[in-house]
Coordinates of C-alpha atoms in Angstrom, one line a residue:
Chain W
M551 CA -8.2 -23.8 11.8
Q552 CA -5.4 -22.3 13.1
E553 CA -5.4 -20.5 16.8
I554 CA -6.7 -16.8 16.4
L555 CA -4.1 -14.6 17.9
K556 CA -4.8 -10.9 19.2
P557 CA -3.5 -8.5 16.8
M558 CA -0.3 -7.4 18.8
D559 CA 0.5 -11.0 19.3
I560 CA 0.1 -11.6 15.7
E561 CA 2.7 -8.7 14.9
K562 CA 4.9 -9.9 17.5
R563 CA 4.9 -13.5 16.0
S564 CA 5.5 -12.1 12.6
F565 CA 8.6 -10.3 13.7
E566 CA 10.1 -13.4 15.3
I567 CA 9.6 -15.1 11.9
I568 CA 11.0 -12.6 10.1
S569 CA 13.9 -12.6 12.4
Q570 CA 14.6 -16.2 11.9
E571 CA 14.5 -16.1 8.2
I572 CA 16.2 -12.8 7.5
G573 CA 19.8 -14.0 8.2
S574 CA 22.7 -11.5 9.0
V575 CA 22.0 -8.2 7.8
D576 CA 24.7 -5.4 7.8
L577 CA 22.6 -2.6 9.8
N578 CA 22.3 -1.0 13.2
E579 CA 19.6 -2.2 15.6
K580 CA 17.2 1.1 14.9
E581 CA 17.9 0.3 10.9
L582 CA 17.0 -3.2 11.4
L583 CA 13.7 -2.7 13.1
V584 CA 12.8 -0.3 9.9
L585 CA 13.7 -3.2 7.4
K586 CA 12.0 -5.6 9.5
R587 CA 8.8 -3.6 9.4
V588 CA 9.0 -3.1 5.6
I589 CA 9.3 -6.9 5.3
H590 CA 6.3 -7.2 7.6
T591 CA 4.2 -4.9 5.4
T592 CA 5.3 -6.7 2.2
A593 CA 6.2 -10.4 3.1
D594 CA 9.0 -9.5 0.5
F595 CA 12.9 -10.3 1.7
D596 CA 14.1 -8.6 -1.4
Y597 CA 14.2 -5.4 0.9
K598 CA 16.9 -6.9 2.6
E599 CA 19.1 -6.1 -0.6
N600 CA 17.2 -3.1 -1.7
L601 CA 16.7 -0.7 1.4
V602 CA 19.6 1.5 1.5
F603 CA 20.4 3.7 4.5
R604 CA 22.5 6.7 4.1
N605 CA 23.7 9.3 6.5
N606 CA 22.4 7.9 9.7
P607 CA 18.5 8.4 8.8
V608 CA 16.7 6.3 11.2
E609 CA 18.3 8.0 14.3
K610 CA 17.8 11.3 12.6
G611 CA 14.0 10.7 11.6
I612 CA 13.3 9.3 15.4
E613 CA 15.0 12.6 16.6
A614 CA 13.0 14.7 14.2
L615 CA 9.9 13.0 15.3
K616 CA 10.6 13.3 19.2
K617 CA 10.9 17.2 18.5
G618 CA 8.0 17.3 16.1
C619 CA 8.0 17.8 12.5
V620 CA 5.8 17.4 9.5
I621 CA 5.6 14.1 7.3
V622 CA 5.0 15.0 3.9
T623 CA 3.4 12.1 1.8
D624 CA 2.9 11.8 -1.8
T625 CA -0.1 9.6 -2.0
N626 CA -3.2 9.6 0.1
M627 CA -2.5 5.9 0.6
A628 CA 0.6 6.7 2.4
L629 CA -1.0 9.0 4.5
A630 CA -3.6 6.5 5.4
G631 CA -1.0 4.0 6.1
I632 CA 0.8 6.2 8.9
N633 CA -0.3 5.2 12.5
K634 CA -2.3 8.1 13.7
P635 CA -2.1 7.3 17.7
S636 CA 1.5 7.1 17.5
L637 CA 1.9 10.2 15.3
K638 CA -0.2 12.3 17.8
K639 CA 1.9 10.9 20.6
G640 CA 4.8 13.1 19.6
G641 CA 2.5 16.1 18.2
N642 CA 3.7 15.4 14.7
S643 CA 1.6 16.1 11.7
A644 CA 1.3 14.4 8.5
V645 CA -0.1 15.8 5.2
C646 CA -0.9 15.0 1.6
Y647 CA -1.0 17.7 -0.7
I648 CA -1.7 15.9 -4.0
G649 CA -5.4 16.4 -4.0
D650 CA -5.3 20.0 -3.2
E651 CA -6.9 22.5 -5.6
D652 CA -3.9 25.0 -5.1
V653 CA -1.6 22.2 -6.3
A654 CA -3.6 21.1 -9.3
Y655 CA -3.6 24.7 -10.4
A656 CA 0.0 25.2 -10.1
A657 CA 0.7 22.1 -11.8
S658 CA -1.5 23.0 -14.8
E659 CA 0.0 26.6 -14.8
K660 CA 3.5 25.4 -15.0
G661 CA 3.0 22.1 -16.8
V662 CA 4.4 20.0 -14.1
T663 CA 3.0 17.0 -12.4
R664 CA 0.9 17.4 -9.1
A665 CA 3.5 15.5 -7.3
Q666 CA 6.3 18.1 -8.4
A667 CA 3.9 21.0 -7.5
A668 CA 3.0 19.3 -4.1
V669 CA 6.7 18.9 -3.3
E670 CA 6.9 23.0 -4.2
K671 CA 4.1 23.5 -1.7
A672 CA 5.9 21.6 1.2
A673 CA 9.1 23.6 0.5
K674 CA 7.3 26.6 2.1
L675 CA 6.6 24.8 5.3
N676 CA 8.4 26.4 8.1
E677 CA 8.7 23.2 10.2
P678 CA 11.3 20.3 9.7
V679 CA 9.8 18.0 7.0
I680 CA 10.5 14.5 6.4
F681 CA 9.3 13.2 2.8
A682 CA 7.8 10.0 2.6
I683 CA 7.5 9.3 -1.2
G684 CA 6.1 5.9 -2.2
N685 CA 4.8 6.6 -5.7
A686 CA 6.0 9.7 -7.7
P687 CA 9.4 9.6 -9.1
T688 CA 8.7 13.2 -10.2
A689 CA 8.4 14.2 -6.5
L690 CA 12.0 12.9 -6.0
I691 CA 13.3 14.8 -9.2
K692 CA 11.5 18.0 -7.7
I693 CA 13.1 17.4 -4.1
D694 CA 16.8 16.9 -5.8
E695 CA 16.2 20.1 -7.8
L696 CA 15.2 22.3 -4.9
I697 CA 17.9 21.0 -2.6
N698 CA 20.5 21.9 -5.3
N699 CA 18.9 25.2 -5.6
G700 CA 19.4 25.7 -2.0
K701 CA 15.5 26.0 -1.5
L702 CA 14.9 22.7 0.6
N703 CA 16.9 20.9 3.4
P704 CA 14.5 18.2 4.6
V705 CA 15.4 16.1 7.9
L706 CA 15.0 13.0 5.7
I707 CA 13.9 11.8 2.6
I708 CA 12.0 8.4 2.1
A709 CA 12.6 7.6 -1.2
C710 CA 10.3 4.3 -2.3
P711 CA 8.4 5.2 -5.4
V712 CA 7.5 2.0 -7.0
G713 CA 7.5 1.2 -11.0
F714 CA 9.0 1.0 -14.3
V715 CA 9.6 4.5 -15.8
N716 CA 12.1 7.0 -14.2
V717 CA 11.8 5.2 -10.9
V718 CA 15.2 3.9 -10.6
E719 CA 16.9 7.1 -11.8
S720 CA 14.9 9.2 -9.4
K721 CA 16.2 7.2 -6.4
E722 CA 19.8 7.5 -7.7
L723 CA 19.2 11.4 -7.6
I724 CA 18.4 11.2 -3.6
L725 CA 21.4 8.9 -2.9
K726 CA 23.8 11.7 -4.2
H727 CA 23.0 13.7 -1.3
N728 CA 24.3 14.3 2.0
I729 CA 20.6 14.4 3.3
P730 CA 19.7 11.6 5.4
S731 CA 17.7 9.1 3.2
I732 CA 16.0 5.7 3.3
T733 CA 15.6 4.5 -0.6
S734 CA 14.3 1.1 -2.0
V735 CA 16.8 1.3 -4.8
G736 CA 15.2 -0.6 -8.0
R737 CA 11.9 -0.9 -9.0
K738 CA 10.2 -1.9 -5.9
G739 CA 8.9 0.2 -3.2
G740 CA 5.4 1.8 -2.6
S741 CA 3.2 3.8 -0.5
N742 CA 2.9 0.8 1.7
V743 CA 6.5 0.9 2.2
A744 CA 6.9 4.6 2.8
A745 CA 4.2 4.0 5.3
A746 CA 6.0 1.4 6.9
V747 CA 9.2 3.0 7.4
I748 CA 7.6 6.2 8.8
N749 CA 5.6 3.8 11.3
A750 CA 8.9 1.8 12.2
M751 CA 10.4 5.1 13.2
L752 CA 7.2 6.5 15.3
Y753 CA 7.0 3.0 17.2
Q754 CA 10.8 3.6 18.2
A755 CA 10.1 7.3 19.0
F756 CA 7.2 6.5 21.1
P757 CA 6.9 2.9 22.4
R758 CA 3.2 1.6 22.0
Chain X
M1104 CA 18.1 13.3 -16.6
Q1105 CA 15.5 11.2 -18.2
E1106 CA 12.5 12.5 -20.1
I1107 CA 9.5 13.8 -17.9
L1108 CA 6.6 12.3 -19.2
K1109 CA 2.8 12.8 -18.2
P1110 CA 1.4 10.5 -15.8
M1111 CA -0.8 8.7 -18.3
D1112 CA 2.2 8.1 -20.6
I1113 CA 4.3 6.8 -17.7
E1114 CA 1.3 4.4 -16.9
K1115 CA 1.3 3.4 -20.6
R1116 CA 4.9 2.7 -21.0
S1117 CA 5.1 1.0 -17.5
F1118 CA 2.5 -1.4 -18.9
E1119 CA 4.3 -1.8 -22.2
I1120 CA 7.6 -2.9 -20.0
I1121 CA 5.2 -5.2 -18.1
S1122 CA 3.8 -6.7 -21.3
Q1123 CA 7.2 -7.6 -22.9
E1124 CA 8.7 -9.1 -19.2
I1125 CA 5.7 -11.3 -18.2
G1126 CA 5.9 -13.9 -20.8
S1127 CA 3.2 -16.3 -21.4
V1128 CA 0.3 -16.2 -19.0
D1129 CA -2.7 -18.6 -18.9
L1130 CA -5.5 -15.9 -18.0
N1131 CA -8.2 -14.3 -20.1
E1132 CA -7.6 -10.6 -21.1
K1133 CA -9.8 -9.2 -18.3
E1134 CA -7.8 -11.2 -15.6
L1135 CA -4.4 -10.5 -17.2
L1136 CA -5.3 -6.8 -16.9
V1137 CA -5.7 -7.2 -13.1
L1138 CA -2.6 -9.0 -13.0
K1139 CA -0.4 -6.3 -14.9
R1140 CA -2.1 -3.6 -12.6
V1141 CA -0.9 -5.6 -9.6
I1142 CA 2.6 -6.0 -11.1
H1143 CA 2.5 -2.2 -12.0
T1144 CA 1.7 -1.5 -8.2
T1145 CA 4.1 -3.8 -6.9
A1146 CA 6.9 -4.3 -9.4
D1147 CA 7.0 -7.7 -8.1
F1148 CA 6.3 -10.5 -11.1
D1149 CA 5.7 -13.0 -8.3
Y1150 CA 2.1 -12.2 -8.5
K1151 CA 2.3 -14.1 -12.1
E1152 CA 2.4 -17.2 -10.0
N1153 CA 0.6 -16.1 -6.9
L1154 CA -2.6 -14.6 -8.1
V1155 CA -5.4 -17.0 -8.5
F1156 CA -8.6 -16.2 -10.2
R1157 CA -11.5 -18.5 -9.3
N1158 CA -15.1 -18.7 -10.7
N1159 CA -14.9 -15.9 -13.3
P1160 CA -14.0 -13.1 -10.9
V1161 CA -13.3 -10.3 -13.0
E1162 CA -16.0 -10.4 -15.2
K1163 CA -18.3 -11.0 -12.4
G1164 CA -16.7 -7.9 -10.5
I1165 CA -17.3 -5.6 -13.7
E1166 CA -20.6 -6.7 -14.0
A1167 CA -21.5 -5.7 -10.4
L1168 CA -19.3 -2.4 -10.6
K1169 CA -21.6 -1.6 -13.7
K1170 CA -24.5 -2.1 -12.0
G1171 CA -23.6 -0.4 -8.6
C1172 CA -22.2 -2.1 -5.4
V1173 CA -20.5 -1.6 -2.3
I1174 CA -16.7 -2.4 -1.9
V1175 CA -15.8 -3.1 1.4
T1176 CA -12.1 -2.7 2.6
D1177 CA -10.3 -3.8 5.6
T1178 CA -8.1 -0.8 5.9
N1179 CA -8.2 2.8 5.3
M1180 CA -5.0 2.4 3.2
A1181 CA -7.0 0.0 0.7
L1182 CA -9.9 2.5 0.7
A1183 CA -7.6 5.7 0.1
G1184 CA -5.9 3.5 -2.9
I1185 CA -9.3 3.0 -4.7
N1186 CA -9.6 5.6 -7.6
K1187 CA -12.4 7.8 -6.5
P1188 CA -13.3 9.5 -10.0
S1189 CA -13.6 5.9 -11.5
L1190 CA -15.8 4.7 -8.5
K1191 CA -18.0 7.6 -8.9
K1192 CA -18.8 7.2 -12.7
G1193 CA -20.6 3.9 -11.9
G1194 CA -22.2 5.0 -8.8
N1195 CA -20.5 2.6 -6.5
S1196 CA -19.3 3.1 -2.9
A1197 CA -16.4 2.2 -1.2
V1198 CA -16.3 1.8 2.6
C1199 CA -14.0 1.0 5.6
Y1200 CA -15.5 0.0 8.8
I1201 CA -12.4 -0.9 10.7
G1202 CA -12.1 2.5 12.6
D1203 CA -15.9 2.7 13.5
E1204 CA -16.9 3.4 16.9
D1205 CA -19.6 0.8 16.9
V1206 CA -17.2 -1.8 15.1
A1207 CA -14.6 -1.2 18.1
Y1208 CA -17.3 -1.7 20.6
A1209 CA -18.7 -5.1 19.1
A1210 CA -15.0 -6.4 18.8
S1211 CA -14.3 -5.5 22.4
E1212 CA -17.7 -6.9 23.4
K1213 CA -17.4 -10.2 21.4
G1214 CA -13.6 -10.6 22.1
V1215 CA -13.0 -10.5 18.3
T1216 CA -10.6 -8.6 16.1
R1217 CA -12.1 -5.2 14.7
A1218 CA -11.4 -6.7 11.3
Q1219 CA -13.9 -9.6 12.2
A1220 CA -16.4 -7.0 13.6
A1221 CA -16.3 -5.2 10.6
V1222 CA -17.2 -7.9 8.3
E1223 CA -20.3 -8.7 10.6
K1224 CA -21.2 -5.0 10.0
A1225 CA -20.9 -5.4 6.2
A1226 CA -22.8 -8.4 6.2
K1227 CA -25.9 -6.4 7.1
L1228 CA -25.4 -4.5 4.0
N1229 CA -28.5 -4.9 1.5
E1230 CA -26.4 -4.1 -1.6
P1231 CA -24.3 -6.1 -3.5
V1232 CA -20.9 -6.4 -1.8
I1233 CA -17.4 -6.7 -2.9
F1234 CA -14.8 -7.6 -0.2
A1235 CA -11.3 -6.1 -0.8
I1236 CA -9.2 -7.7 1.9
G1237 CA -5.4 -6.5 2.0
N1238 CA -4.6 -6.8 5.5
A1239 CA -6.4 -8.9 7.8
P1240 CA -6.5 -12.7 7.9
T1241 CA -9.2 -12.5 10.5
A1242 CA -11.2 -10.8 8.1
L1243 CA -11.4 -13.9 5.7
I1244 CA -12.0 -16.1 8.4
K1245 CA -15.1 -14.4 9.5
I1246 CA -16.1 -14.0 5.8
D1247 CA -15.8 -17.8 5.4
E1248 CA -17.6 -18.3 8.7
L1249 CA -20.5 -16.2 7.7
I1250 CA -20.8 -17.7 4.1
N1251 CA -20.9 -21.2 5.7
N1252 CA -23.8 -20.3 7.9
G1253 CA -25.7 -18.7 5.1
K1254 CA -25.4 -15.3 6.3
L1255 CA -23.1 -13.5 3.5
N1256 CA -23.0 -14.1 -0.3
P1257 CA -20.7 -11.6 -1.6
V1258 CA -20.4 -10.8 -5.4
L1259 CA -16.8 -11.2 -5.3
I1260 CA -14.0 -11.5 -2.7
I1261 CA -10.5 -10.3 -3.2
A1262 CA -8.5 -12.0 -0.6
C1263 CA -4.9 -10.5 -0.5
P1264 CA -3.8 -10.2 3.3
V1265 CA 0.0 -10.0 3.5
G1266 CA 1.9 -11.5 6.4
F1267 CA 3.4 -14.4 8.2
V1268 CA 0.6 -15.6 10.9
N1269 CA -2.5 -17.3 9.7
V1270 CA -2.5 -15.5 6.4
V1271 CA -1.7 -18.6 4.3
E1272 CA -4.5 -20.5 5.9
S1273 CA -7.1 -17.7 5.8
K1274 CA -6.9 -17.5 1.9
E1275 CA -7.2 -21.3 1.6
L1276 CA -10.6 -20.9 3.4
I1277 CA -11.7 -18.6 0.6
L1278 CA -10.3 -20.7 -2.2
K1279 CA -12.7 -23.5 -1.2
H1280 CA -15.8 -21.7 -1.9
N1281 CA -17.6 -21.4 -5.3
I1282 CA -18.0 -17.7 -4.9
P1283 CA -16.0 -15.6 -7.3
S1284 CA -12.4 -14.7 -5.8
I1285 CA -9.1 -13.2 -6.7
T1286 CA -6.4 -14.5 -4.2
S1287 CA -2.8 -13.9 -3.7
V1288 CA -1.7 -17.2 -2.5
G1289 CA 0.9 -17.4 -0.2
R1290 CA 2.4 -14.5 2.0
K1291 CA 2.2 -11.8 -0.2
G1292 CA -0.4 -9.3 -0.8
G1293 CA -1.5 -5.9 0.8
S1294 CA -3.6 -3.1 0.8
N1295 CA -2.1 -1.5 -2.2
V1296 CA -2.6 -4.9 -4.1
A1297 CA -6.4 -5.2 -2.9
A1298 CA -6.8 -1.5 -4.2
A1299 CA -5.0 -2.3 -7.6
V1300 CA -7.2 -5.4 -8.1
I1301 CA -10.4 -2.9 -7.7
N1302 CA -8.8 -0.3 -9.6
A1303 CA -8.2 -2.8 -12.6
M1304 CA -11.7 -3.7 -12.5
L1305 CA -12.9 -0.3 -12.3
Y1306 CA -10.9 1.1 -15.5
Q1307 CA -12.5 -1.9 -17.4
A1308 CA -16.0 -1.1 -16.2
F1309 CA -15.6 2.7 -16.8
P1310 CA -12.7 3.4 -19.2
R1311 CA -10.9 6.5 -18.3

């Protein structure tokens, strides 16, 4: 059997392999580190083409994390994937409202998805918000609507739902805004991708 | 903007699209449902080639879930991705030991990874165990070792770590055994994939 390496050594060697195989990429150094971590998480080099950075999102995200902000995820899985020790270093917090009783109630009352009701709840936060959406296209649709209505102004939107219905279109809505965004265009994405994007910024803001 | 569908309708339509695009697959109906859910979770049709079913794993897994068993994951992310209402229907439980203090202590004492120490802890369970490994190749290496030593006999191994170092080789170790297994051969996999495999079996065992 192959040599057993320590987790940090495995990560280092993995990034070396990714760097060797990725070829030339037209991204700045900070964005490249995000792309590499997404590939590290998925072993899928398609993200070289699929991951779109708009309005200087990684620099803005790192800046917000250094100052302190709330990361709002649309799944408990994305929440679980965020590195908690790194999160705490900067006094940041991460929340997922999808399972909250008041969100379930509001969704049922208004006839919307829980993901939409969860975005409405997040829009009431007073702190700067980074959205990390890895599952629900309806979350992006609601984010778009609230921005259009002047009711939401997030620091950064990570727009990475995965799937086959409304997913591609919901991401296009986000790309139209002047707000910093990191989008996995097309069908691919996921909670793991959203969490990886957050972690890639956390590790740059607060080196391990 | 496109029509807003309810979550269950979106899922149904997604599976219709996957069925249209997947083409012919040499799997039984139960296995095919697992493959389709993995594609639903990743939007990645590579799993049509990558997902390997050995020793009648889906039927064995469903059988175990109906009788009651413990699902052991290697990440909190995989744990978070398992559908809890479905899990409870059958009186099953899911655990992740990776963050446990006794596991951290044992790993440090023995100079092994926490993933390995977590597998050793799981090997002491008296209930039937399904392993759902989506991250750590060292977990698979430890599972292989304990099986070889007659110290572990899981009902099913979901062998889906993702990555670039030791990942491919660790999966090959699992494929050598006569134990039921579902393996994402090659580099791809992930906590989301491991959770999707579990959910696909839960939904067959306990229809929603």
